[in-house]
CSV table of C-alpha atoms in Angstrom, one decimal:
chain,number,residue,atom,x,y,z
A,99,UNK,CA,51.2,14.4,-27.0
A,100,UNK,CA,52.2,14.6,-23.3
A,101,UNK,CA,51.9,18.0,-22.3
A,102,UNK,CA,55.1,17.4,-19.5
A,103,UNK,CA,57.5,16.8,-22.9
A,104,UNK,CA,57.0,20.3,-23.8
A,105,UNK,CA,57.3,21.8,-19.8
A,106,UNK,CA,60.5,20.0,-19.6
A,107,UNK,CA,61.6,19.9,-23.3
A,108,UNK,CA,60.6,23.7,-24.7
A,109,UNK,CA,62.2,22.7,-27.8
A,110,UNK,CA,61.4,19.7,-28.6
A,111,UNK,CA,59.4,18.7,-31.9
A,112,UNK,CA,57.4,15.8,-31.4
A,113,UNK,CA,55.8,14.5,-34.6
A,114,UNK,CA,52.6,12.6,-33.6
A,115,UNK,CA,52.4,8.9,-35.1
A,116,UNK,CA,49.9,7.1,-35.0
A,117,UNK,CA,47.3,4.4,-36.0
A,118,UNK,CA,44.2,7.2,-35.8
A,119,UNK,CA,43.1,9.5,-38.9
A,120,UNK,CA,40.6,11.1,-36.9
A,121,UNK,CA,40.2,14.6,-37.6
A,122,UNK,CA,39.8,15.0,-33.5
A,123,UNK,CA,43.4,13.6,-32.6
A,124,UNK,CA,45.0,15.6,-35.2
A,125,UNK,CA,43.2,18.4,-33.9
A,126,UNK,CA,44.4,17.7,-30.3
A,127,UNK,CA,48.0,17.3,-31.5
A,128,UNK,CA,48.0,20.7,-33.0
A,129,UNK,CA,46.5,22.0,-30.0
A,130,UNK,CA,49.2,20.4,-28.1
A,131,UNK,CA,52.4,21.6,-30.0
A,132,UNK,CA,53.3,18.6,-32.4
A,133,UNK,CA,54.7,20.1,-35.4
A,134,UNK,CA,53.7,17.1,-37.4
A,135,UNK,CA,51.3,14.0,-37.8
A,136,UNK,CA,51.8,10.9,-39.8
A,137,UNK,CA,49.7,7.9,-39.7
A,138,UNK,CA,51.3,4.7,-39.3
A,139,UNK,CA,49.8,3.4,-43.2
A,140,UNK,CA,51.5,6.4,-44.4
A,141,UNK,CA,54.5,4.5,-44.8
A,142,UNK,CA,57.9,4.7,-44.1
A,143,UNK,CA,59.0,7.1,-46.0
A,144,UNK,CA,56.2,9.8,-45.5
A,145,UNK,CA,57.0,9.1,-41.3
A,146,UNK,CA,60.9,9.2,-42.1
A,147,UNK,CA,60.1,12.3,-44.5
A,148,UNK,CA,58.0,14.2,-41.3
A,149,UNK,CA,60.7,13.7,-39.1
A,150,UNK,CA,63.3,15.5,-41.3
A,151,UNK,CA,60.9,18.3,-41.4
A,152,UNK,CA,60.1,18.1,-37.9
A,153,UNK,CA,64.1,18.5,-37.5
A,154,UNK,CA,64.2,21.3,-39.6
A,155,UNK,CA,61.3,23.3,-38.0
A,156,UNK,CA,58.7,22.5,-40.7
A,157,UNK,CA,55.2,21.3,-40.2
A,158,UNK,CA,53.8,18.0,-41.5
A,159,UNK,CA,50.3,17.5,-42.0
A,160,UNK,CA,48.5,16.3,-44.8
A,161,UNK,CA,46.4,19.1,-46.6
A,162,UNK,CA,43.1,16.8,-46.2
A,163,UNK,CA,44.2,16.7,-42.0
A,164,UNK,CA,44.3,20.3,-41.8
A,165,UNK,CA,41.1,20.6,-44.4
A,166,UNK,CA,39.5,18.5,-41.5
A,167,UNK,CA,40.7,20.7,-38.6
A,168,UNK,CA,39.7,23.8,-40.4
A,169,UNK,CA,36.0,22.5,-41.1
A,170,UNK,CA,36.2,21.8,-37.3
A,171,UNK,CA,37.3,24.9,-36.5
A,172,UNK,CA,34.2,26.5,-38.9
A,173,UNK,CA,31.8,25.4,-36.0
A,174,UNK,CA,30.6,27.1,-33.2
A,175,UNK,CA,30.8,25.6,-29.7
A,176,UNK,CA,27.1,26.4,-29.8
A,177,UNK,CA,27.0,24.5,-32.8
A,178,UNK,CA,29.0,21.5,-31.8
A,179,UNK,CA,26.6,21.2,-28.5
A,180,UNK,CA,23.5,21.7,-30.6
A,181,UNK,CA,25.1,18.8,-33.1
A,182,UNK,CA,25.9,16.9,-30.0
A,183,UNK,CA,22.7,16.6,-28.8
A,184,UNK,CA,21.0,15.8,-32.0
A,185,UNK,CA,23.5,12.8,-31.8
A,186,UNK,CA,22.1,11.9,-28.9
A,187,UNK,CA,18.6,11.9,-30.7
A,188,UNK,CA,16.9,15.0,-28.7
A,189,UNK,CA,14.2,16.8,-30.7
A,190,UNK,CA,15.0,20.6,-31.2
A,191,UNK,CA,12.5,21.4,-28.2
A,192,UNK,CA,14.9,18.9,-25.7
A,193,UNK,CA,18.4,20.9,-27.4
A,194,UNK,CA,16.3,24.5,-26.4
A,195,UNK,CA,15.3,23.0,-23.1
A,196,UNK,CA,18.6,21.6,-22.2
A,197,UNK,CA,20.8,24.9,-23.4
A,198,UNK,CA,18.3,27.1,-22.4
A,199,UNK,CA,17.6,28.5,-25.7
A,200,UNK,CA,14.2,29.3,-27.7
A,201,UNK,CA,13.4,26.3,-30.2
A,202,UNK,CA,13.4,29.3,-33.1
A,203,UNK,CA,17.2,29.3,-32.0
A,204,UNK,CA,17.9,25.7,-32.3
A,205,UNK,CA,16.4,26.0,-35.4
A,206,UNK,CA,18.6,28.5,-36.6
A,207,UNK,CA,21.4,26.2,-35.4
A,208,UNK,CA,20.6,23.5,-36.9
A,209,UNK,CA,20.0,24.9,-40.6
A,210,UNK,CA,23.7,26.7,-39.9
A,211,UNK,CA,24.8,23.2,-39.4
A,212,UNK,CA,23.1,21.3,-41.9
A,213,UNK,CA,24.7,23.9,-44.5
A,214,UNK,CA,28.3,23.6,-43.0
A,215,UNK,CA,28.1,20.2,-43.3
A,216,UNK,CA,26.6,20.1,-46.5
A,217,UNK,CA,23.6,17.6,-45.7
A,218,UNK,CA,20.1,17.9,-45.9
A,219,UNK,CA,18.4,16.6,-43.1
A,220,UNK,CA,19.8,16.1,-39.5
A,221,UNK,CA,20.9,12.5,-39.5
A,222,UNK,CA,23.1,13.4,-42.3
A,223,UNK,CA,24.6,15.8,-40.1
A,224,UNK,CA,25.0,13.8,-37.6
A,225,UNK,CA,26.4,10.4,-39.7
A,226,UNK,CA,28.8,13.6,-40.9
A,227,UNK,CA,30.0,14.5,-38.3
A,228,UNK,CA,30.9,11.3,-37.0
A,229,UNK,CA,32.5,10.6,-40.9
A,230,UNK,CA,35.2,13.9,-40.1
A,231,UNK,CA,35.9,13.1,-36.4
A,232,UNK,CA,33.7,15.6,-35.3
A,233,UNK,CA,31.7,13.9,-33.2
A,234,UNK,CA,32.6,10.3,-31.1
A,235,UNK,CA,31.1,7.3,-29.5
């Protein structure tokens, strides 16, 4: 959502559309004031349905978007730039080294992950968080 829209327009509800289920834009569209996202497979009347709630101050997001923000939300910066370097395929001595952190922390990191994502081993956590849109290309 352009940030300007809501300088100029204070009022203005702006209900995000678009072709993206990504947990990430939604996030970012909540961040940025839209009172509502609707993907375009939706259909027309969910999107024609949004923007008569968006009209009368209601929000519109799916329960399984805001599940997907809220699981987002559950991890700690630390923990997204520990998960981000395991993404990258850095061994938990490279994460330490790179964060400045003892490898008994990364460690600690990682099981914290591995359990908020409900995986086992860290390419599950990884594969998972590219599944919910935590992580991208």
């Amino acid at each position: 959502m352009d940030k300007q829209l809501r300088t100029e327009f204070k009022d203005a509800k702006a209900v995000m559309l678009s072709t993206s289920d990504l947990e990430e834009e939604v996030a970012l569209s909540i961040e940025a004031g839209a009172i509502g996202y609707v993907t375009k497979s939706a259909g027309p009347a969910c999107i024609f349905q949004a923007i008569r709630n968006a009209i009368s101050g209601d929000r519109q997001f799916s329960e399984a978007e805001l599940e997907r923000v809220k699981e987002r939300e559950q991890l700690t910066p630390r923990e997204l730039e520990v998960l981000t370097g395991m993404a990258r395929g850095c061994s938990n001595k490279q994460i330490a080294e790179e964060l400045h952190l003892s490898i008994h922390t990364v460690k600690t990191y990682v099981k914290s992950l591995l359990a908020k994502l409900g995986v086992d081993e860290r390419a599950g956590a990884v594969a998972e968080g590219f599944a919910r849109g935590i992580l991208k290309l």
